[in-house]
PDB file of C-alpha atoms in Angstrom:
ATOM      1  CA  MET A   1      10.783 -55.650  49.180  1.00  0.00           C
ATOM      2  CA  ARG A   2      13.712 -53.281  48.909  1.00  0.00           C
ATOM      3  CA  ILE A   3      14.714 -54.778  45.546  1.00  0.00           C
ATOM      4  CA  ARG A   4      11.205 -54.277  44.178  1.00  0.00           C
ATOM      5  CA  LEU A   5      11.201 -50.625  45.287  1.00  0.00           C
ATOM      6  CA  ILE A   6      14.559 -50.013  43.599  1.00  0.00           C
ATOM      7  CA  CYS A   7      13.323 -51.668  40.402  1.00  0.00           C
ATOM      8  CA  PHE A   8      10.147 -49.570  40.464  1.00  0.00           C
ATOM      9  CA  LEU A   9      12.098 -46.336  40.895  1.00  0.00           C
ATOM     10  CA  CYS A  10      14.425 -47.268  38.026  1.00  0.00           C
ATOM     11  CA  LEU A  11      11.416 -48.022  35.834  1.00  0.00           C
ATOM     12  CA  ILE A  12       9.871 -44.603  36.582  1.00  0.00           C
ATOM     13  CA  LEU A  13      13.170 -42.851  35.895  1.00  0.00           C
ATOM     14  CA  CYS A  14      13.621 -44.613  32.551  1.00  0.00           C
ATOM     15  CA  ALA A  15      10.047 -43.875  31.519  1.00  0.00           C
ATOM     16  CA  ARG A  16      10.434 -40.212  32.407  1.00  0.00           C
ATOM     17  CA  THR A  17      13.665 -39.947  30.447  1.00  0.00           C
ATOM     18  CA  SER A  18      12.136 -41.641  27.403  1.00  0.00           C
ATOM     19  CA  PHE A  19       9.051 -39.430  27.563  1.00  0.00           C
ATOM     20  CA  GLY A  20      11.170 -36.283  27.770  1.00  0.00           C
ATOM     21  CA  ALA A  21      13.271 -37.348  24.797  1.00  0.00           C
ATOM     22  CA  ALA A  22      10.165 -38.151  22.775  1.00  0.00           C
ATOM     23  CA  LEU A  23       8.647 -34.768  23.637  1.00  0.00           C
ATOM     24  CA  ASP A  24      11.832 -32.927  22.576  1.00  0.00           C
ATOM     25  CA  SER A  25      11.908 -34.895  19.335  1.00  0.00           C
ATOM     26  CA  LEU A  26       8.260 -34.021  18.639  1.00  0.00           C
ATOM     27  CA  LYS A  27       8.928 -30.314  19.211  1.00  0.00           C
ATOM     28  CA  GLN A  28      11.901 -30.428  16.865  1.00  0.00           C
ATOM     29  CA  VAL A  29       9.835 -32.147  14.157  1.00  0.00           C
ATOM     30  CA  GLN A  30       7.071 -29.584  14.498  1.00  0.00           C
ATOM     31  CA  LYS A  31       9.590 -26.738  14.327  1.00  0.00           C
ATOM     32  CA  ASP A  32      11.174 -28.173  11.181  1.00  0.00           C
ATOM     33  CA  SER A  33       7.813 -28.853   9.541  1.00  0.00           C
ATOM     34  CA  VAL A  34       6.509 -25.319  10.056  1.00  0.00           C
ATOM     35  CA  LYS A  35       7.895 -23.186   7.246  1.00  0.00           C
ATOM     36  CA  VAL A  36       7.039 -19.591   6.578  1.00  0.00           C
ATOM     37  CA  VAL A  37       5.616 -19.306   3.067  1.00  0.00           C
ATOM     38  CA  LYS A  38       6.539 -15.902   1.662  1.00  0.00           C
ATOM     39  CA  LYS A  39       3.905 -14.541  -0.677  1.00  0.00           C
ATOM     40  CA  PRO A  40       5.430 -13.501  -4.013  1.00  0.00           C
ATOM     41  CA  TYR A  41       5.266  -9.810  -4.897  1.00  0.00           C
ATOM     42  CA  THR A  42       2.608  -9.329  -7.557  1.00  0.00           C
ATOM     43  CA  ILE A  43       2.546  -6.287  -9.821  1.00  0.00           C
ATOM     44  CA  ILE A  44      -0.841  -5.211 -11.157  1.00  0.00           C
ATOM     45  CA  PRO A  45      -0.616  -2.818 -14.133  1.00  0.00           C
ATOM     46  CA  ARG A  46      -3.855  -1.053 -13.165  1.00  0.00           C
ATOM     47  CA  GLN A  47      -2.495  -0.308  -9.689  1.00  0.00           C
ATOM     48  CA  ALA A  48       0.747   1.053 -11.145  1.00  0.00           C
ATOM     49  CA  THR A  49      -1.206   3.306 -13.507  1.00  0.00           C
ATOM     50  CA  LEU A  50      -3.465   4.688 -10.780  1.00  0.00           C
ATOM     51  CA  LYS A  51      -0.566   5.323  -8.419  1.00  0.00           C
ATOM     52  CA  SER A  52       1.386   7.252 -11.062  1.00  0.00           C
ATOM     53  CA  LEU A  53      -1.745   9.168 -11.954  1.00  0.00           C
ATOM     54  CA  MET A  54      -2.133  10.291  -8.346  1.00  0.00           C
ATOM     55  CA  ILE A  55       1.528  10.975  -7.488  1.00  0.00           C
ATOM     56  CA  PRO A  56       4.305  11.071 -10.125  1.00  0.00           C
ATOM     57  CA  GLY A  57       6.900   8.398  -9.382  1.00  0.00           C
ATOM     58  CA  TRP A  58       4.632   6.313  -7.147  1.00  0.00           C
ATOM     59  CA  GLY A  59       3.976   3.833  -9.946  1.00  0.00           C
ATOM     60  CA  GLN A  60       7.707   3.428 -10.559  1.00  0.00           C
ATOM     61  CA  VAL A  61       8.230   2.684  -6.866  1.00  0.00           C
ATOM     62  CA  TYR A  62       5.338   0.187  -7.015  1.00  0.00           C
ATOM     63  CA  ASN A  63       7.073  -1.502  -9.979  1.00  0.00           C
ATOM     64  CA  ARG A  64      10.279  -1.580  -7.903  1.00  0.00           C
ATOM     65  CA  GLN A  65      12.080   0.581 -10.423  1.00  0.00           C
ATOM     66  CA  TYR A  66      13.573   2.829  -7.773  1.00  0.00           C
ATOM     67  CA  TRP A  67      16.226   4.223 -10.103  1.00  0.00           C
ATOM     68  CA  LYS A  68      13.510   6.044 -12.068  1.00  0.00           C
ATOM     69  CA  LEU A  69      12.306   8.010  -9.042  1.00  0.00           C
ATOM     70  CA  PRO A  70      15.153  10.591  -9.142  1.00  0.00           C
ATOM     71  CA  LEU A  71      14.487  11.090 -12.871  1.00  0.00           C
ATOM     72  CA  VAL A  72      10.786  11.760 -12.318  1.00  0.00           C
ATOM     73  CA  ALA A  73      11.411  13.984  -9.316  1.00  0.00           C
ATOM     74  CA  GLY A  74      14.173  15.870 -11.126  1.00  0.00           C
ATOM     75  CA  ALA A  75      11.970  16.512 -14.152  1.00  0.00           C
ATOM     76  CA  PHE A  76       9.115  17.938 -12.086  1.00  0.00           C
ATOM     77  CA  ILE A  77      11.404  19.971  -9.836  1.00  0.00           C
ATOM     78  CA  THR A  78      13.127  21.493 -12.882  1.00  0.00           C
ATOM     79  CA  LEU A  79       9.839  22.318 -14.585  1.00  0.00           C
ATOM     80  CA  GLY A  80       8.474  23.735 -11.342  1.00  0.00           C
ATOM     81  CA  VAL A  81      11.485  26.025 -10.923  1.00  0.00           C
ATOM     82  CA  ILE A  82      11.173  27.248 -14.527  1.00  0.00           C
ATOM     83  CA  ALA A  83       7.429  27.867 -14.129  1.00  0.00           C
ATOM     84  CA  ASN A  84       7.983  29.808 -10.915  1.00  0.00           C
ATOM     85  CA  TYR A  85      10.768  31.868 -12.535  1.00  0.00           C
ATOM     86  CA  ASN A  86       8.478  32.967 -15.355  1.00  0.00           C
ATOM     87  CA  GLN A  87       5.456  33.487 -13.095  1.00  0.00           C
ATOM     88  CA  VAL A  88       7.341  35.820 -10.740  1.00  0.00           C
ATOM     89  CA  ARG A  89       8.621  37.953 -13.592  1.00  0.00           C
ATOM     90  CA  TYR A  90       5.273  37.929 -15.370  1.00  0.00           C
ATOM     91  CA  VAL A  91       3.609  39.357 -12.258  1.00  0.00           C
ATOM     92  CA  LYS A  92       6.376  41.930 -11.882  1.00  0.00           C
ATOM     93  CA  TYR A  93       6.277  43.277 -15.450  1.00  0.00           C
ATOM     94  CA  ARG A  94       2.481  43.092 -15.604  1.00  0.00           C
ATOM     95  CA  ALA A  95       2.337  45.623 -12.766  1.00  0.00           C
ATOM     96  CA  TYR A  96       4.607  48.026 -14.688  1.00  0.00           C
ATOM     97  CA  TYR A  97       2.657  47.382 -17.886  1.00  0.00           C
ATOM     98  CA  TYR A  98      -0.514  48.363 -16.053  1.00  0.00           C
ATOM     99  CA  VAL A  99       1.071  51.700 -15.123  1.00  0.00           C
ATOM    100  CA  VAL A 100       1.787  52.721 -18.746  1.00  0.00           C
ATOM    101  CA  SER A 101      -1.483  51.314 -20.146  1.00  0.00           C
ATOM    102  CA  LEU A 102      -4.863  52.930 -20.499  1.00  0.00           C
ATOM    103  CA  HIS A 103      -7.344  51.993 -17.778  1.00  0.00           C
ATOM    104  CA  ALA A 104     -10.770  50.965 -19.017  1.00  0.00           C
ATOM    105  CA  ASP A 105     -12.261  51.557 -15.575  1.00  0.00           C
ATOM    106  CA  ASP A 106     -10.791  55.072 -15.376  1.00  0.00           C
ATOM    107  CA  PRO A 107     -11.033  57.021 -18.657  1.00  0.00           C
ATOM    108  CA  THR A 108      -9.454  60.073 -17.028  1.00  0.00           C
ATOM    109  CA  TYR A 109      -6.188  58.251 -16.322  1.00  0.00           C
ATOM    110  CA  ILE A 110      -3.322  59.460 -18.508  1.00  0.00           C
ATOM    111  CA  PRO A 111      -0.476  56.894 -18.511  1.00  0.00           C
ATOM    112  CA  PRO A 112       3.146  58.055 -18.676  1.00  0.00           C
ATOM    113  CA  ALA A 113       5.140  57.445 -21.818  1.00  0.00           C
ATOM    114  CA  THR A 114       7.728  55.338 -19.981  1.00  0.00           C
ATOM    115  CA  VAL A 115       8.238  53.853 -16.550  1.00  0.00           C
ATOM    116  CA  ALA A 116      11.496  53.061 -14.723  1.00  0.00           C
ATOM    117  CA  VAL A 117      11.822  49.277 -14.381  1.00  0.00           C
ATOM    118  CA  PRO A 118      14.598  47.721 -12.252  1.00  0.00           C
ATOM    119  CA  TYR A 119      16.017  44.654 -13.991  1.00  0.00           C
ATOM    120  CA  GLU A 120      17.342  41.542 -12.267  1.00  0.00           C
ATOM    121  CA  ASP A 121      20.920  42.647 -12.918  1.00  0.00           C
ATOM    122  CA  GLY A 122      20.377  45.800 -10.834  1.00  0.00           C
ATOM    123  CA  VAL A 123      20.135  48.214 -13.763  1.00  0.00           C
ATOM    124  CA  THR A 124      17.036  50.427 -14.057  1.00  0.00           C
ATOM    125  CA  ARG A 125      15.700  51.041 -17.568  1.00  0.00           C
ATOM    126  CA  ASP A 126      12.908  53.220 -18.907  1.00  0.00           C
ATOM    127  CA  LEU A 127      10.435  51.084 -20.851  1.00  0.00           C
ATOM    128  CA  ASP A 128       7.374  52.105 -22.815  1.00  0.00           C
ATOM    129  CA  VAL A 129       4.075  50.279 -23.176  1.00  0.00           C
ATOM    130  CA  ASN A 130       5.158  48.252 -26.238  1.00  0.00           C
ATOM    131  CA  GLN A 131       8.361  47.037 -24.639  1.00  0.00           C
ATOM    132  CA  LEU A 132       6.582  46.052 -21.442  1.00  0.00           C
ATOM    133  CA  LYS A 133       3.854  44.258 -23.377  1.00  0.00           C
ATOM    134  CA  ARG A 134       6.431  42.260 -25.310  1.00  0.00           C
ATOM    135  CA  ILE A 135       8.328  41.312 -22.130  1.00  0.00           C
ATOM    136  CA  ASN A 136       5.113  40.533 -20.269  1.00  0.00           C
ATOM    137  CA  ASP A 137       3.765  38.333 -23.056  1.00  0.00           C
ATOM    138  CA  GLY A 138       7.083  36.495 -23.308  1.00  0.00           C
ATOM    139  CA  PHE A 139       7.160  35.488 -19.648  1.00  0.00           C
ATOM    140  CA  ARG A 140       3.507  34.485 -19.741  1.00  0.00           C
ATOM    141  CA  ARG A 141       4.054  32.351 -22.829  1.00  0.00           C
ATOM    142  CA  ASN A 142       7.078  30.644 -21.307  1.00  0.00           C
ATOM    143  CA  ARG A 143       5.128  29.958 -18.116  1.00  0.00           C
ATOM    144  CA  ASP A 144       2.240  28.429 -20.071  1.00  0.00           C
ATOM    145  CA  TYR A 145       4.619  26.250 -22.115  1.00  0.00           C
ATOM    146  CA  THR A 146       6.173  25.029 -18.885  1.00  0.00           C
ATOM    147  CA  TYR A 147       2.745  24.066 -17.531  1.00  0.00           C
ATOM    148  CA  ILE A 148       2.120  22.121 -20.740  1.00  0.00           C
ATOM    149  CA  GLY A 149       5.486  20.418 -20.281  1.00  0.00           C
ATOM    150  CA  MET A 150       4.516  19.422 -16.751  1.00  0.00           C
ATOM    151  CA  ALA A 151       1.260  17.915 -18.037  1.00  0.00           C
ATOM    152  CA  LEU A 152       3.164  15.965 -20.707  1.00  0.00           C
ATOM    153  CA  ALA A 153       5.708  14.772 -18.140  1.00  0.00           C
ATOM    154  CA  TRP A 154       2.869  13.614 -15.905  1.00  0.00           C
ATOM    155  CA  ALA A 155       1.282  11.694 -18.787  1.00  0.00           C
ATOM    156  CA  LEU A 156       4.654  10.166 -19.739  1.00  0.00           C
ATOM    157  CA  ASN A 157       5.141   9.099 -16.127  1.00  0.00           C
ATOM    158  CA  VAL A 158       1.764   7.300 -16.185  1.00  0.00           C
ATOM    159  CA  VAL A 159       2.499   5.597 -19.519  1.00  0.00           C
ATOM    160  CA  ASP A 160       5.924   4.481 -18.318  1.00  0.00           C
ATOM    161  CA  ALA A 161       4.483   2.955 -15.137  1.00  0.00           C
ATOM    162  CA  ASN A 162       1.790   1.121 -17.103  1.00  0.00           C
ATOM    163  CA  VAL A 163       4.143  -0.249 -19.766  1.00  0.00           C
ATOM    164  CA  SER A 164       6.766  -1.283 -17.207  1.00  0.00           C
ATOM    165  CA  ALA A 165       4.136  -3.082 -15.136  1.00  0.00           C
ATOM    166  CA  HIS A 166       2.931  -5.008 -18.197  1.00  0.00           C
ATOM    167  CA  LEU A 167       6.497  -5.967 -19.116  1.00  0.00           C
ATOM    168  CA  LYS A 168       7.176  -7.195 -15.589  1.00  0.00           C
ATOM    169  CA  THR A 169       4.058  -9.404 -15.688  1.00  0.00           C
ATOM    170  CA  PHE A 170       4.902 -10.787 -19.150  1.00  0.00           C
ATOM    171  CA  ASP A 171       5.541 -14.525 -19.085  1.00  0.00           C
ATOM    172  CA  VAL A 172       9.182 -15.280 -19.946  1.00  0.00           C
ATOM    173  CA  SER A 173       9.412 -18.583 -18.069  1.00  0.00           C
ATOM    174  CA  ASP A 174      10.381 -21.989 -19.460  1.00  0.00           C
ATOM    175  CA  ASP A 175       6.703 -22.695 -20.119  1.00  0.00           C
ATOM    176  CA  LEU A 176       6.908 -20.368 -23.121  1.00  0.00           C
ATOM    177  CA  SER A 177       9.110 -21.466 -25.990  1.00  0.00           C
ATOM    178  CA  MET A 178       9.599 -20.339 -29.589  1.00  0.00           C
ATOM    179  CA  ARG A 179      10.747 -22.403 -32.547  1.00  0.00           C
ATOM    180  CA  VAL A 180      12.025 -21.074 -35.872  1.00  0.00           C
ATOM    181  CA  LYS A 181      12.556 -23.490 -38.752  1.00  0.00           C
ATOM    182  CA  PRO A 182      13.069 -23.110 -42.509  1.00  0.00           C
ATOM    183  CA  ILE A 183      10.378 -24.350 -44.893  1.00  0.00           C
ATOM    184  CA  MET A 184      10.258 -25.146 -48.609  1.00  0.00           C
ATOM    185  CA  GLU A 185       6.917 -25.038 -50.401  1.00  0.00           C
ATOM    186  CA  PHE A 186       5.763 -25.301 -53.988  1.00  0.00           C
ATOM    187  CA  ASP A 187       4.264 -22.098 -55.423  1.00  0.00           C
ATOM    188  CA  PRO A 188       1.623 -22.914 -58.058  1.00  0.00           C
ATOM    189  CA  LEU A 189       1.795 -19.398 -59.533  1.00  0.00           C
ATOM    190  CA  SER A 190       5.511 -19.365 -60.234  1.00  0.00           C
ATOM    191  CA  LYS A 191       5.627 -23.149 -60.541  1.00  0.00           C
ATOM    192  CA  GLY A 192       8.707 -23.276 -58.397  1.00  0.00           C
ATOM    193  CA  MET A 193       9.901 -23.878 -54.875  1.00  0.00           C
ATOM    194  CA  VAL A 194       9.619 -21.016 -52.398  1.00  0.00           C
ATOM    195  CA  SER A 195      11.710 -20.857 -49.230  1.00  0.00           C
ATOM    196  CA  GLY A 196      10.677 -19.211 -45.973  1.00  0.00           C
ATOM    197  CA  LEU A 197      10.719 -19.390 -42.220  1.00  0.00           C
ATOM    198  CA  SER A 198       8.158 -20.878 -39.860  1.00  0.00           C
ATOM    199  CA  LEU A 199       7.694 -19.273 -36.454  1.00  0.00           C
ATOM    200  CA  SER A 200       5.790 -21.217 -33.806  1.00  0.00           C
ATOM    201  CA  PHE A 201       5.118 -20.596 -30.108  1.00  0.00           C
ATOM    202  CA  ASN A 202       4.633 -23.414 -27.647  1.00  0.00           C
ATOM    203  CA  PHE A 203       2.765 -22.876 -24.397  1.00  0.00           C
ATOM    204  CA  LYS A 204       3.411 -25.665 -21.919  1.00  0.00           C
ATOM    205  CA  LYS A 205       0.995 -26.526 -19.135  1.00  0.00           C
TER     206      LYS A 205
END
């Protein structure tokens, strides 16, 4: 009776050990078989175009061309500083130009011949209406040209994002091959042999 009990206990112990080993092996197999599939990054040219149209440089970031972002930001910051420089001085000299100009709303106003205008270098100069008009028109023209430059830079930023996105989605894999070979053909007009090149593309499936 005692021998049977010992044998029974040994059998239970062996079964438990085997079951535990099998369970650990199954967990290891499941862990090895489960692999994280990383979705490839897909660039859509339409998305790149819309992003650059909304915010300059966003399309370049979407295309993962991060090195272009400082160029775009630098261009717009520079143009913005130039536009602000001309706008501030246009407003300043327009006020002085108004002083020496005739007022349509007040026919009785008699403008002075000149007005003292402090320049940016600290020197005050007496300017007449013609001088102030010329200075005022110059700053306004420069400001308007800068705004046009900003619009062109914005458009160039959109075009660059669109073209770069199309180039990144262009198929340059091994499935696309090109073959160039020389050819010799008979020309019935000249009644002689004509040499040339044959260019063929092969798209593999």
